[in-house]
Short mmCIF file of C-alpha atoms in Angstrom, two decimals:
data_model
loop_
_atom_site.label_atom_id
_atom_site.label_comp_id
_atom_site.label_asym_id
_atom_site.label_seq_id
_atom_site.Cartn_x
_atom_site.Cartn_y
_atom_site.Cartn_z
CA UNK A 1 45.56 35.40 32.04
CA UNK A 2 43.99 38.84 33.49
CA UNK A 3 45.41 38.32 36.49
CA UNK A 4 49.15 37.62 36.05
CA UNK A 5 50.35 41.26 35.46
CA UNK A 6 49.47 42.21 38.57
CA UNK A 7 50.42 39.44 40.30
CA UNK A 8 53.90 39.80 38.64
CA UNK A 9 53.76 43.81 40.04
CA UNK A 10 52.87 42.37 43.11
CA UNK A 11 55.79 40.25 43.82
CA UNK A 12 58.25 42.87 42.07
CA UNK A 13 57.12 45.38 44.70
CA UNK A 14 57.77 42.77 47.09
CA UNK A 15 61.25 41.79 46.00
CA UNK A 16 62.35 46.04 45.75
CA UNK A 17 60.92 46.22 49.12
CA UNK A 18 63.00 43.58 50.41
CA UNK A 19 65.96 44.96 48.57
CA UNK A 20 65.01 48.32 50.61
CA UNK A 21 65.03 46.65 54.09
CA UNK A 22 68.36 44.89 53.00
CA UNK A 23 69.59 48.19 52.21
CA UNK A 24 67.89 50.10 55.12
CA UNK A 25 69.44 47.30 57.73
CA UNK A 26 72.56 47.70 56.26
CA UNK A 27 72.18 51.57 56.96
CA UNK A 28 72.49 51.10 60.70
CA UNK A 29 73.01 54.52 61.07
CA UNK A 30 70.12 56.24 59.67
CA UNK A 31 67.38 57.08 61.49
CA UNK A 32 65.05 54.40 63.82
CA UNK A 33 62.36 56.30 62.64
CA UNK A 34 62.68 56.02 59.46
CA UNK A 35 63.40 52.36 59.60
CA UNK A 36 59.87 52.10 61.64
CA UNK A 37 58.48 53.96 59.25
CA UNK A 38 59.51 51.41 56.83
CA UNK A 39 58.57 48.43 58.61
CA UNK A 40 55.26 49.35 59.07
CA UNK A 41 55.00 50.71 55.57
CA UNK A 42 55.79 47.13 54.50
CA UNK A 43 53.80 45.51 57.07
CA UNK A 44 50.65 47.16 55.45
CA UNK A 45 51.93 46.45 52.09
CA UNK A 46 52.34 42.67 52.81
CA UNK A 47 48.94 42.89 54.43
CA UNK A 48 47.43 44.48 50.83
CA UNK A 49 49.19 42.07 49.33
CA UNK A 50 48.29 39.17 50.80
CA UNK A 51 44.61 39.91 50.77
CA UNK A 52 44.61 40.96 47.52
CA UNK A 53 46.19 37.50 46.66
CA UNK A 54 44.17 35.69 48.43
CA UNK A 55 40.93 37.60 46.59
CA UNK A 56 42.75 36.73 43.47
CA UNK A 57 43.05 33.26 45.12
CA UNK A 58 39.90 33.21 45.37
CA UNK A 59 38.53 34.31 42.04
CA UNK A 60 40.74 32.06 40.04
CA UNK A 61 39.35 28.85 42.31
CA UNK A 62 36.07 30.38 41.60
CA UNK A 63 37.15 30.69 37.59
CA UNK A 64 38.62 26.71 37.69
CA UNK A 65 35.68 25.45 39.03
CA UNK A 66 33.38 26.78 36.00
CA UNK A 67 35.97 26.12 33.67
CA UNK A 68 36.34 22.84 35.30
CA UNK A 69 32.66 21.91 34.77
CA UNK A 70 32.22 23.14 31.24
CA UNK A 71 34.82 20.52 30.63
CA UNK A 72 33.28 18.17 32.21
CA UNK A 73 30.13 19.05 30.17
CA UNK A 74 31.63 18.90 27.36
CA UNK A 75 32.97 15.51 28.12
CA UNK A 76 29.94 13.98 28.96
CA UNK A 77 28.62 15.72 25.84
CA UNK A 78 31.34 13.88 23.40
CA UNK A 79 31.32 10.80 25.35
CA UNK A 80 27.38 10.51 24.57
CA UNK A 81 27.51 11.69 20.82
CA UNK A 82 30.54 9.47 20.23
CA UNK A 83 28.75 6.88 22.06
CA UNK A 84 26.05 7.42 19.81
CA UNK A 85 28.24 7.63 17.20
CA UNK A 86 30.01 4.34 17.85
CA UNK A 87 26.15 2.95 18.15
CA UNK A 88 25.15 3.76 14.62
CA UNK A 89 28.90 2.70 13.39
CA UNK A 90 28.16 -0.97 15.17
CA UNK A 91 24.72 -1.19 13.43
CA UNK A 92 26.11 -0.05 9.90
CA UNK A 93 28.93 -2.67 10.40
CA UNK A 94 25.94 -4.89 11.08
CA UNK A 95 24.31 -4.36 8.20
CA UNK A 96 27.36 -4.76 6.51
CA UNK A 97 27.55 -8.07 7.62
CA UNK A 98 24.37 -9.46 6.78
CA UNK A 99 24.38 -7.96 3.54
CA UNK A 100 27.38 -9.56 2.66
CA UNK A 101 26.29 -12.71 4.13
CA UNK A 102 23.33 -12.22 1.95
CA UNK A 103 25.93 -11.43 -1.51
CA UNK A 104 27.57 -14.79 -0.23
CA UNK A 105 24.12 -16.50 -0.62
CA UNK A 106 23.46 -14.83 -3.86
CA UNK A 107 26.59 -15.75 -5.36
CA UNK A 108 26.49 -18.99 -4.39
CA UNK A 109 22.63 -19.29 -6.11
CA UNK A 110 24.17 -17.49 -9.11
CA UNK A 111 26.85 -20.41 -9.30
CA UNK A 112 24.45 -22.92 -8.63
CA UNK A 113 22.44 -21.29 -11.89
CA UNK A 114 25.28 -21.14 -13.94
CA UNK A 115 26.30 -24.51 -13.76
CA UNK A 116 22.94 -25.70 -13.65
CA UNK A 117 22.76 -23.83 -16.94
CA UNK A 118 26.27 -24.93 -18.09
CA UNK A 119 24.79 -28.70 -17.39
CA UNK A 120 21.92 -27.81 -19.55
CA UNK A 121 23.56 -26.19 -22.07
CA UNK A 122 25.95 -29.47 -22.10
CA UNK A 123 22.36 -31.47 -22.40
CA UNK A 124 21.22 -29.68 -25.49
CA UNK A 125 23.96 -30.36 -27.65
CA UNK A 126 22.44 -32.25 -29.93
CA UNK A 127 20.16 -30.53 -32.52
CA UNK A 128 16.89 -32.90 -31.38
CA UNK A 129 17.53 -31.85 -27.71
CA UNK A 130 17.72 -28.40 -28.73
CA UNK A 131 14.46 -28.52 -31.02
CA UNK A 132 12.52 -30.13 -28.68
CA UNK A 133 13.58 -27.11 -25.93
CA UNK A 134 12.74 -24.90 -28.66
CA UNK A 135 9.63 -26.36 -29.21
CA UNK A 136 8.76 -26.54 -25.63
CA UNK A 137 9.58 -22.80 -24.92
CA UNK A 138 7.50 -22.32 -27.94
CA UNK A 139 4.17 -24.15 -26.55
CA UNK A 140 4.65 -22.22 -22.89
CA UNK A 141 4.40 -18.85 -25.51
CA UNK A 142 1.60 -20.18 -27.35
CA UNK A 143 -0.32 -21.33 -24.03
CA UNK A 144 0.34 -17.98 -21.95
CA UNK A 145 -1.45 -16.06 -24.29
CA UNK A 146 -3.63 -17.83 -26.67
CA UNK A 147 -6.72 -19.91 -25.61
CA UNK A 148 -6.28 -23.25 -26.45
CA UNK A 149 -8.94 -23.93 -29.19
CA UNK A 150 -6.98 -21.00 -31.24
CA UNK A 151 -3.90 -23.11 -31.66
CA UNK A 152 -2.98 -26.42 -32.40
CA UNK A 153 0.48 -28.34 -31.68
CA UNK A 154 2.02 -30.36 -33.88
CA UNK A 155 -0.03 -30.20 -36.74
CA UNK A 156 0.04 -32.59 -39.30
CA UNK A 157 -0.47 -32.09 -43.48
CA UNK A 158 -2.22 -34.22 -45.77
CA UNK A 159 1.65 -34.97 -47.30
CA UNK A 160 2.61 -36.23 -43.82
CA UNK A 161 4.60 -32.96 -42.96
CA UNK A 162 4.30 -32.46 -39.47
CA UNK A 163 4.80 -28.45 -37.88
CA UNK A 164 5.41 -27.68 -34.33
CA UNK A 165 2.22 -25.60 -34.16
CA UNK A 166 -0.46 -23.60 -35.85
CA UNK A 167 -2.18 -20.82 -35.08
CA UNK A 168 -6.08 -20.69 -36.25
CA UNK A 169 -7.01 -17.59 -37.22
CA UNK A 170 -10.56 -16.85 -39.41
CA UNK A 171 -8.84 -16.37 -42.68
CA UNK A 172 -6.97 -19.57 -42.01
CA UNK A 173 -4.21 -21.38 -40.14
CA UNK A 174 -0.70 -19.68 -39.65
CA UNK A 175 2.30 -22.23 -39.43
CA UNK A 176 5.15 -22.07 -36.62
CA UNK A 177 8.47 -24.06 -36.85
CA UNK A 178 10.62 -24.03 -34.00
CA UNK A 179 13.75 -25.87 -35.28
CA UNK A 180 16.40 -23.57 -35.99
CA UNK A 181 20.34 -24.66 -37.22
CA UNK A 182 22.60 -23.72 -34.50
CA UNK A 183 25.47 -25.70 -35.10
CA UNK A 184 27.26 -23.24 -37.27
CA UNK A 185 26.25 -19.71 -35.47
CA UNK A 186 28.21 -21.54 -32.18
CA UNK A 187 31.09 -21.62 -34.57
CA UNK A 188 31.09 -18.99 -35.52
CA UNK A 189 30.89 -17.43 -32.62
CA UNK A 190 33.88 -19.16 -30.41
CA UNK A 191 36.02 -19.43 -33.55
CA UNK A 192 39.66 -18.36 -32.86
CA UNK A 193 40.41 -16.30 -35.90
CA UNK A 194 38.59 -14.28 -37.95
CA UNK A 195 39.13 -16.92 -41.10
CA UNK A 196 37.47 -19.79 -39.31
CA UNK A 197 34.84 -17.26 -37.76
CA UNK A 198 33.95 -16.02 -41.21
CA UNK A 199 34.06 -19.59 -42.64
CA UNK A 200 31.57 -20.81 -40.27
CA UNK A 201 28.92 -17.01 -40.31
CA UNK A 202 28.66 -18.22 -44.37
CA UNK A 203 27.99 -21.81 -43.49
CA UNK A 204 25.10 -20.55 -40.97
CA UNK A 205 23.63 -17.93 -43.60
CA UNK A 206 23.39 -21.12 -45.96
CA UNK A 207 22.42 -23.43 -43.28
CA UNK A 208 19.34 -20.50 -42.84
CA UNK A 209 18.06 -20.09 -46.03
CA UNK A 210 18.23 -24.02 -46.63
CA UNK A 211 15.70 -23.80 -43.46
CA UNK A 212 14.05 -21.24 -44.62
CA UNK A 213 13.34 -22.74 -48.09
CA UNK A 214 12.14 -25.84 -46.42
CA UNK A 215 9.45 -24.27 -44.14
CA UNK A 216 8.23 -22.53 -47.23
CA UNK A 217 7.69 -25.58 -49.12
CA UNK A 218 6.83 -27.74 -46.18
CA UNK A 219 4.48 -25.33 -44.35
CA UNK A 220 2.68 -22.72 -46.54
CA UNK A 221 -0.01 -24.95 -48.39
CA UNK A 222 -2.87 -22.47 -48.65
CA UNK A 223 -5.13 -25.72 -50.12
CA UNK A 224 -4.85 -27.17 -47.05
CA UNK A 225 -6.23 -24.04 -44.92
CA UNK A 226 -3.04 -22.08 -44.59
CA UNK A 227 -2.42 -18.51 -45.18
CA UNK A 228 0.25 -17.61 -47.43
CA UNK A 229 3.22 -17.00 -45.19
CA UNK A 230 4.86 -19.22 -42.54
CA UNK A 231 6.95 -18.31 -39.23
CA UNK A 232 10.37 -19.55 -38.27
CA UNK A 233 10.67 -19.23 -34.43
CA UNK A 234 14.33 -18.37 -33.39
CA UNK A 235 14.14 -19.63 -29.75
CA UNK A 236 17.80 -16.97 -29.08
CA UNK A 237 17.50 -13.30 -28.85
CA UNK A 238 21.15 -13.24 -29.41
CA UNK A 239 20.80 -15.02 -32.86
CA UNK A 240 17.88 -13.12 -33.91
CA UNK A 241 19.18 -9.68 -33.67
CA UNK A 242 22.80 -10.08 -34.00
CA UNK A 243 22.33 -11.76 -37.23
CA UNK A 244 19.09 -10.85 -38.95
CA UNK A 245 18.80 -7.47 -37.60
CA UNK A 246 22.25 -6.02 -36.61
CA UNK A 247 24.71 -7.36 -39.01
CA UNK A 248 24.20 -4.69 -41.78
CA UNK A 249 26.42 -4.82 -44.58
CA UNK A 250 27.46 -8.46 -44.70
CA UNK A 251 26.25 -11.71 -46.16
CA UNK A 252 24.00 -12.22 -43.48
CA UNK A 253 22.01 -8.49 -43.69
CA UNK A 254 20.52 -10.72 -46.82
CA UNK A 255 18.39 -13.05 -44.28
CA UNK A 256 15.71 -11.49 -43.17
CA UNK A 257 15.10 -10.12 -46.85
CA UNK A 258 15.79 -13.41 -48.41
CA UNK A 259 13.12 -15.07 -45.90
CA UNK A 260 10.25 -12.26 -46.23
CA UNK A 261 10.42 -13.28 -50.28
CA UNK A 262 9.63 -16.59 -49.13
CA UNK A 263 6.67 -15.39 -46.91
CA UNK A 264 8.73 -16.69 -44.27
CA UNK A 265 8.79 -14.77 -41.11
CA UNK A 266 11.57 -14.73 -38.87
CA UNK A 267 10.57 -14.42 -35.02
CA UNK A 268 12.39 -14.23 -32.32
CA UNK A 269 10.80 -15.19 -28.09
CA UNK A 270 9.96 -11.37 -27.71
CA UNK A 271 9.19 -10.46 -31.10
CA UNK A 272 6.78 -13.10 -31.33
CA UNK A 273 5.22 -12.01 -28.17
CA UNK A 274 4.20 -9.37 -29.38
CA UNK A 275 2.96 -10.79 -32.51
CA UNK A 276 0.99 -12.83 -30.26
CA UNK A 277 -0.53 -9.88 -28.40
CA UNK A 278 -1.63 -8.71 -32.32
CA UNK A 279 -3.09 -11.68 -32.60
CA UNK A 280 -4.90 -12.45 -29.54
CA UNK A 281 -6.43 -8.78 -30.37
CA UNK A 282 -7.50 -9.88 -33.65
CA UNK A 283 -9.03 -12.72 -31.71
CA UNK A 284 -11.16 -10.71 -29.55
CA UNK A 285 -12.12 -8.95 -32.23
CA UNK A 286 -13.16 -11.42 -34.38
CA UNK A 287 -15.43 -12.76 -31.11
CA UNK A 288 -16.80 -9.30 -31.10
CA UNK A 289 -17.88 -9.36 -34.68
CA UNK A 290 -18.75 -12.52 -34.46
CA UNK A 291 -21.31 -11.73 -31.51
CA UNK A 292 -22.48 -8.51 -33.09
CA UNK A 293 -23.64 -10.36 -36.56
CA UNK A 294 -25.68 -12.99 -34.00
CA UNK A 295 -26.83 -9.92 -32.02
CA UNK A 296 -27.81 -8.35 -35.23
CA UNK A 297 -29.58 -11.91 -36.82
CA UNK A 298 -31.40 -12.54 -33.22
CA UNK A 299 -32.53 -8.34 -33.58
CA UNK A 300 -33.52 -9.16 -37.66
CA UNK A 301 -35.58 -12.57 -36.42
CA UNK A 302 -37.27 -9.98 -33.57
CA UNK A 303 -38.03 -7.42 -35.89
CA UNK A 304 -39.99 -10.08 -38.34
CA UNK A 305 -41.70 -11.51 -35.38
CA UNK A 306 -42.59 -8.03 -34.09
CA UNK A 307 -43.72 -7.42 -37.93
CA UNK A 308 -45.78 -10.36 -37.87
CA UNK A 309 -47.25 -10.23 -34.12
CA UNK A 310 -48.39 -6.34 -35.98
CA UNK A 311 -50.04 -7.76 -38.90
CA UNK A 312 -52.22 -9.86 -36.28
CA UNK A 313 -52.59 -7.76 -33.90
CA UNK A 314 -54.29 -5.37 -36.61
CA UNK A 315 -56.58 -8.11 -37.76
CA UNK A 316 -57.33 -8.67 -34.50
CA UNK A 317 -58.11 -4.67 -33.95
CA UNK A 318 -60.05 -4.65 -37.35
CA UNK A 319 -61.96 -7.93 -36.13
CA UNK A 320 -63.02 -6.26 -32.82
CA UNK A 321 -63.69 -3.00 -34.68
CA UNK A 322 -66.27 -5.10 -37.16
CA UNK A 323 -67.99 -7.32 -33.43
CA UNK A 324 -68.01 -3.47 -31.87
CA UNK A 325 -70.39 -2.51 -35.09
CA UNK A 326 -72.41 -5.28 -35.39
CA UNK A 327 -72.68 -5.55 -31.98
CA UNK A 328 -73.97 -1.68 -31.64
CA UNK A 329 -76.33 -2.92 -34.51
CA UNK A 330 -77.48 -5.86 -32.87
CA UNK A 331 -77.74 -3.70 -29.50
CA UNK A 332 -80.11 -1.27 -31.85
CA UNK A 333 -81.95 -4.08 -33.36
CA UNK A 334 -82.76 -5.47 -29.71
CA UNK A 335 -84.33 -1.90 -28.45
CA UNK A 336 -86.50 -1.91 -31.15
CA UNK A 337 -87.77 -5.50 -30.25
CA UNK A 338 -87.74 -4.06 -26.40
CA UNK A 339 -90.20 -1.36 -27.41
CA UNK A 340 -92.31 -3.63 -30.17
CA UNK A 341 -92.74 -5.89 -27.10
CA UNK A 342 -93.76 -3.05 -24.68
CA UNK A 343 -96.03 -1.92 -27.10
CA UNK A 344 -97.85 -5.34 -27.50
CA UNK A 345 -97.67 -6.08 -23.52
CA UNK A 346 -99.69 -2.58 -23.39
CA UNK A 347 -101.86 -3.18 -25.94
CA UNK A 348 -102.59 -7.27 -24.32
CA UNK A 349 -103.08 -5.43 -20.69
CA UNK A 350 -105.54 -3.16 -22.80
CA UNK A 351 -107.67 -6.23 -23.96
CA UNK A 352 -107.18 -8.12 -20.98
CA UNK A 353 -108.99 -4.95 -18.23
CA UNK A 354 -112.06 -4.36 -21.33
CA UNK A 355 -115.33 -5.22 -19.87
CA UNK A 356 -117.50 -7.87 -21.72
CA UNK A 357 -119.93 -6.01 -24.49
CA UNK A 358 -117.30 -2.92 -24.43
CA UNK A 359 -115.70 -1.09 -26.84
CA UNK A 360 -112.30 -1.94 -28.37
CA UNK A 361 -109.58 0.49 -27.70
CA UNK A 362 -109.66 2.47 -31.19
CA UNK A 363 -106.16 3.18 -32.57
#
């Protein structure tokens, strides 16, 4: 862009300098001289011109040529990066793919569950079906956590009552039942109106204390080894706390009181996890004192045997002192002997070396 003004001076010098010759030729009569004059004047001009066009010829060749290769570079640059681009697009799109191949999968596992679990749910219609499930989710609890000789399943009472389990603890046996009344929470739950759904939450608060009045009269016999309280095992999260523990203010807020006045406690599959935990600890502790009172009878029998192995081992000292005496005395005794009999061997050497007819040694 530089160079276009004077290229446009350029050629308007050119066109009033052919206007001049038109003018000058058509001037006949002025002076050849002045006419030469002209001519060469424009001769030298064209020749200016048309080197200095062909320099500018030149330099704008020179100026395409770099601006053609910084194009070119910055082609190859945006071909690469959008290659690159297009690269990391393909594998994102692949990705894509397999994760939704892999949601496809999971949903069709997660229908596969749900009407497996529709099918089951369909199975446990009946109250027995559903106790026994309840009972058998119940002795998985029981066997995850406890050892076996601290629990026993279904137990059965002198009276010919029969619970789903017990728990043996050292102050005595804690009773489980795993039966729980169902029929009327489902109603209440996919009734239509609130009349029917109110109907049938009233029927299920009755239908729970009659349990829980049963399991107290069945199940806590403290003559029989029980302690003084019984637990009901709700084998439904959903029916534990959104009737014993979240509906305050209606008929049913009364359950869980009702049932701890009958040393009846309510348990649900994590709440009575953890109760579990508690007492699995109070297991382990019991073990502990348990060993410490044998450690401490095995350390009482030790001490009287150390007592005794004492009392002997002083006779035996005051035994050895008494043999160390006499036997100083005796050793005392016998160098007196030693010298008596020196004394008579000198004395029988003496008799022995006198001469007959001589003199006695005199004393």
């Amino acid at each position: 862009m530089d160079y276009i003004f004077p290229v446009l001076i350029i050629i308007l010098a050119m066109g009033l300098a052919a206007w001049w010759i038109r003018h000058a030729l058509m001037r006949r009569d002025n002076d050849t001289q002045a006419l030469l004059l002209l001519q060469n004047q424009m001769q030298a001009g064209l020749t200016q011109t048309t080197q200095q066009a062909e320099g500018l010829q030149k330099h704008l060749r020179e100026e395409l040529r770099l601006l053609h290769e910084q194009v070119a570079r910055a082609l190859t640059d945006a071909n690469r990066t959008l290659g690159d681009r297009l690269d990391n697009t393909a594998k994102v799109i692949g990705d894509v793919r397999e994760r939704l191949g892999q949601m496809d999968e999971a949903s069709k596992r997660i229908f596969d569950v749900g009407r497996n679990i529709a099918e089951l749910q369909q199975t446990l219609q009946a109250p027995k079906l559903r106790g026994g499930f309840g009972e058998y989710l119940l002795t998985e609890l029981l066997a995850q956590i406890l050892p076996e000789a601290s629990y026993a399943l279904q137990y059965k009472f002198k009276g010919g009552e029969t619970v789903d389990a017990v728990i043996k603890l050292s102050l005595g046996m804690a009773a489980i039942d795993a039966k729980f009344p169902l029929e009327n929470f489902k109603r209440s739950v996919n009734a239509e109106d609130e009349l029917e759904r109110a109907a049938a939450g009233k029927q299920f608060v009755r239908d729970v204390k009659k349990h829980i009045d049963d399991i107290a009269k069945k199940y806590i016999r403290t003559d029989e080894g029980t302690l003084d309280f019984a637990m009901m095992y709700i084998p439904a999260e959903n029916v534990y706390y959104g009737i014993i523990v979240r509906n305050e203010g209606s008929d049913e807020d009364a359950l869980f009181q009702y049932a701890l006045k009958r040393r009846v406690i309510p348990v649900s599959p994590n709440s009575f996890f953890a109760y579990l935990q508690t007492i699995l600890l109070g297991l382990r502790g019991l073990r502990v004192e348990e060993s410490a009172r044998e450690i401490m009878d095995n350390l009482a029998r030790l001490k009287k045997e150390l007592d005794s192995f004492t009392e002997d081992f002083r006779v035996i000292g005051q035994h050895l002192g008494n043999a160390q005496k006499r036997y100083e005395e005796a050793d005392k005794r016998l160098g007196r002997v030693e010298v008596k009999i020196e004394q008579m061997s000198g004395f029988s050497n003496a008799v022995e070396g006198e001469a007959p007819g001589g003199k006695l040694p005199s004393h």
